[in-house]
Each structure stands twice: as C-alpha cells, then as structure tokens.
Amino acid sequence: MSLSSNSFKHWAMKVYSSITTSTPLRSTGDMTKCYGENMPEVKAHLDKGYIELLQLKFPGRPQVTFSFFLRDRDHRVRVLCKVKSDKRTAYSSTVITSLLIHREGSCLMLCHPSSGEEDRVAWANLQFSTLEYMVLFFCTFIALRGQDSSDPVSRIKDYQLDGEELVFSGETIDNHYIHALHIYVDTSTRAVRLHATVLHGELKHVPVWTAFIHQYVKRPRSWMRHVEQEVIYLTELQPTVFINSDEYKPSTTARGEHIITFTSSEDAVMFMESINEISHVLRKK
C-alpha cells in the first residue's frame, strides 16, 4: 500500500491492516488485466488534485497496479490502473461512480454499464489469491463509491458479492445508527463473515464494517454471549471499518468485547441460532 501524504488520514489507507486470516482461492478466470484506454497525462492530473488512498500490486506480466485516488473537497474518487511491461508503462483512469463490480470465481470485474440491462463493458479484471483480499477490495470499492458526494450512486444493485450465501439478516443499533447486520458464508471456501451496512437512505447497502469469523464460530460458547434480550457480546472480533474513526467507531465494552445490539429480541435469537448452525456444519467437515 502506498500513501501520498503523511498528515492525511482516511480509513481506506489502513483497510488491509486488520487481516488475521488467509483463505486461499482456487484460481479461475482470466489473469489481471486493464481494458481501459491509455491516458498518458492522467497520472500527473491525479498527483495535482487527488490523494492516493490505497495501492495494490497484482503479480504477473505485464504487472498491473491498481490505485484509489480521492479529491478531498467532495470525496470524488477516481481509480487508476498502471500497466507496466518491458516496453512501456500505460495508465488508465475513470471515476468510481461510473463502474459496477461483480465477482467471477477468484476475480473481480469492474465494468461500465451499457444500454442493455445485462450489458456491461469491461474496464478491468482483477485476480485475487485469497478471499480476504477480494472481500476487502469489494467492500472498499462499494464504500468509496457510496461516499462520493460529487456524483452520488443511488439504488445500488451490486452490493452483494457473488459466491456468498446470505444466512442471516437483522437490524441493529450502533452508536445511535441503524444498521443491517448480515452473516455471509462463502460457498467455495466456507469462510464466514459478519457484514454491517447502512439500512436506510441514499447510502443503503453501503458497508460500515466487515469481519471474518470462521476462526471463532467453531467454539461459539466461548466467543458469543447473550447478555440481554437484544444484546450479544462477541469476545473476539477484528472488524475492518469503512468509515473514518472521527465519524464512527464500533461499540465495545471496557474489556474490548464487541457489542451487537439488535432492535428486536427475535433477531438476537436468530443470530445466535445461525452462528450455532454454522458452527455445527463446520465442525462436521
């Protein structure tokens, strides 16, 4: 990851710092590629008015480097592909709000929508070796695009990652904010994660935080406590947060337990039952 300013702080700059698990993905699909047109002057343009938030290098020949750039005054985000071969270095860039994202096996495809409902024009294909890196990229993309106030994206359609099974959804209250809390299970690797999103308004479906929990759910009794009708404590959780810390921090106890407060006792019970069922399935494998 590459940062362009020591004083500027943004959640995306440390999005990969909280990874505690590594779930390999079986490589499928095409190699990492950028399909956008070459824009020789775009890097100089971005260096003048934008801050580089995050940079990922994808192995291969040619080598592709993908970056998110932020214009702070209106949270405008542009994405940049740098393609370096033995003969030349090419750059291509576009605004994040012009792109849709979807998963194909171990790849994430970034596409421009076309006139037809299902037609899309590929801009980049990114190949990932672990599920965690793929999921955090996906969430970062959706969050940055949702927070771009220069051209807000409403009625988000690509908020769910293909290849994951939704096994629970409930409504929570967290620091006076109403969120949707989901449990996703990846169908190919059986990795499990919690995923909190905005529930209402223009930012509906935009990620708030996500956390992988498959390393904990095999022992739910020592990890999860039902302390009140609507309240559950999780003793260990490493959430990756997609909001700046001066605006939001997940609720925790003095001992560092993560507090999940549902708006109904029924959701709390269903959450516990879902975790126990996942635990039973994983222990059998």
mmCIF file of N, CA and C in Angstrom, residues 191-194 210-218 236-238:
data_model
loop_
_atom_site.group_PDB
_atom_site.id
_atom_site.type_symbol
_atom_site.label_atom_id
_atom_site.label_comp_id
_atom_site.label_asym_id
_atom_site.label_seq_id
_atom_site.Cartn_x
_atom_site.Cartn_y
_atom_site.Cartn_z
ATOM 1 N N ALA A 191 -15.618 -19.901 4.287
ATOM 2 C CA ALA A 191 -15.255 -18.782 5.156
ATOM 3 C C ALA A 191 -16.521 -18.020 5.545
ATOM 4 N N VAL A 192 -16.528 -17.487 6.762
ATOM 5 C CA VAL A 192 -17.714 -16.831 7.314
ATOM 6 C C VAL A 192 -17.349 -15.409 7.718
ATOM 7 N N ARG A 193 -18.249 -14.484 7.446
ATOM 8 C CA ARG A 193 -18.008 -13.108 7.878
ATOM 9 C C ARG A 193 -19.300 -12.433 8.302
ATOM 10 N N LEU A 194 -19.151 -11.477 9.221
ATOM 11 C CA LEU A 194 -20.217 -10.541 9.563
ATOM 12 C C LEU A 194 -20.051 -9.313 8.687
ATOM 13 N N THR A 210 -16.893 -4.947 8.187
ATOM 14 C CA THR A 210 -16.994 -6.385 7.960
ATOM 15 C C THR A 210 -15.925 -7.066 8.799
ATOM 16 N N ALA A 211 -16.164 -8.332 9.149
ATOM 17 C CA ALA A 211 -15.207 -9.072 9.981
ATOM 18 C C ALA A 211 -15.326 -10.559 9.682
ATOM 19 N N PHE A 212 -14.202 -11.197 9.420
ATOM 20 C CA PHE A 212 -14.194 -12.647 9.214
ATOM 21 C C PHE A 212 -14.245 -13.347 10.570
ATOM 22 N N ILE A 213 -15.107 -14.368 10.665
ATOM 23 C CA ILE A 213 -15.335 -15.000 11.972
ATOM 24 C C ILE A 213 -15.212 -16.521 11.923
ATOM 25 N N HIS A 214 -14.797 -17.108 10.796
ATOM 26 C CA HIS A 214 -14.747 -18.569 10.728
ATOM 27 C C HIS A 214 -13.742 -19.157 11.713
ATOM 28 N N GLN A 215 -12.771 -18.362 12.161
ATOM 29 C CA GLN A 215 -11.807 -18.852 13.141
ATOM 30 C C GLN A 215 -12.395 -18.898 14.546
ATOM 31 N N TYR A 216 -13.570 -18.286 14.749
ATOM 32 C CA TYR A 216 -14.210 -18.243 16.060
ATOM 33 C C TYR A 216 -15.447 -19.123 16.158
ATOM 34 N N VAL A 217 -16.183 -19.299 15.069
ATOM 35 C CA VAL A 217 -17.520 -19.894 15.174
ATOM 36 C C VAL A 217 -17.503 -21.375 15.525
ATOM 37 N N LYS A 218 -16.371 -22.043 15.419
ATOM 38 C CA LYS A 218 -16.327 -23.445 15.827
ATOM 39 C C LYS A 218 -16.425 -23.598 17.344
ATOM 40 N N GLU A 236 -14.177 -11.815 20.706
ATOM 41 C CA GLU A 236 -13.083 -11.527 19.777
ATOM 42 C C GLU A 236 -13.675 -11.133 18.435
ATOM 43 N N LEU A 237 -13.221 -10.019 17.916
ATOM 44 C CA LEU A 237 -13.660 -9.571 16.599
ATOM 45 C C LEU A 237 -12.651 -8.554 16.087
ATOM 46 N N GLN A 238 -12.278 -8.687 14.836
ATOM 47 C CA GLN A 238 -11.349 -7.747 14.214
ATOM 48 C C GLN A 238 -12.044 -7.099 13.021
#
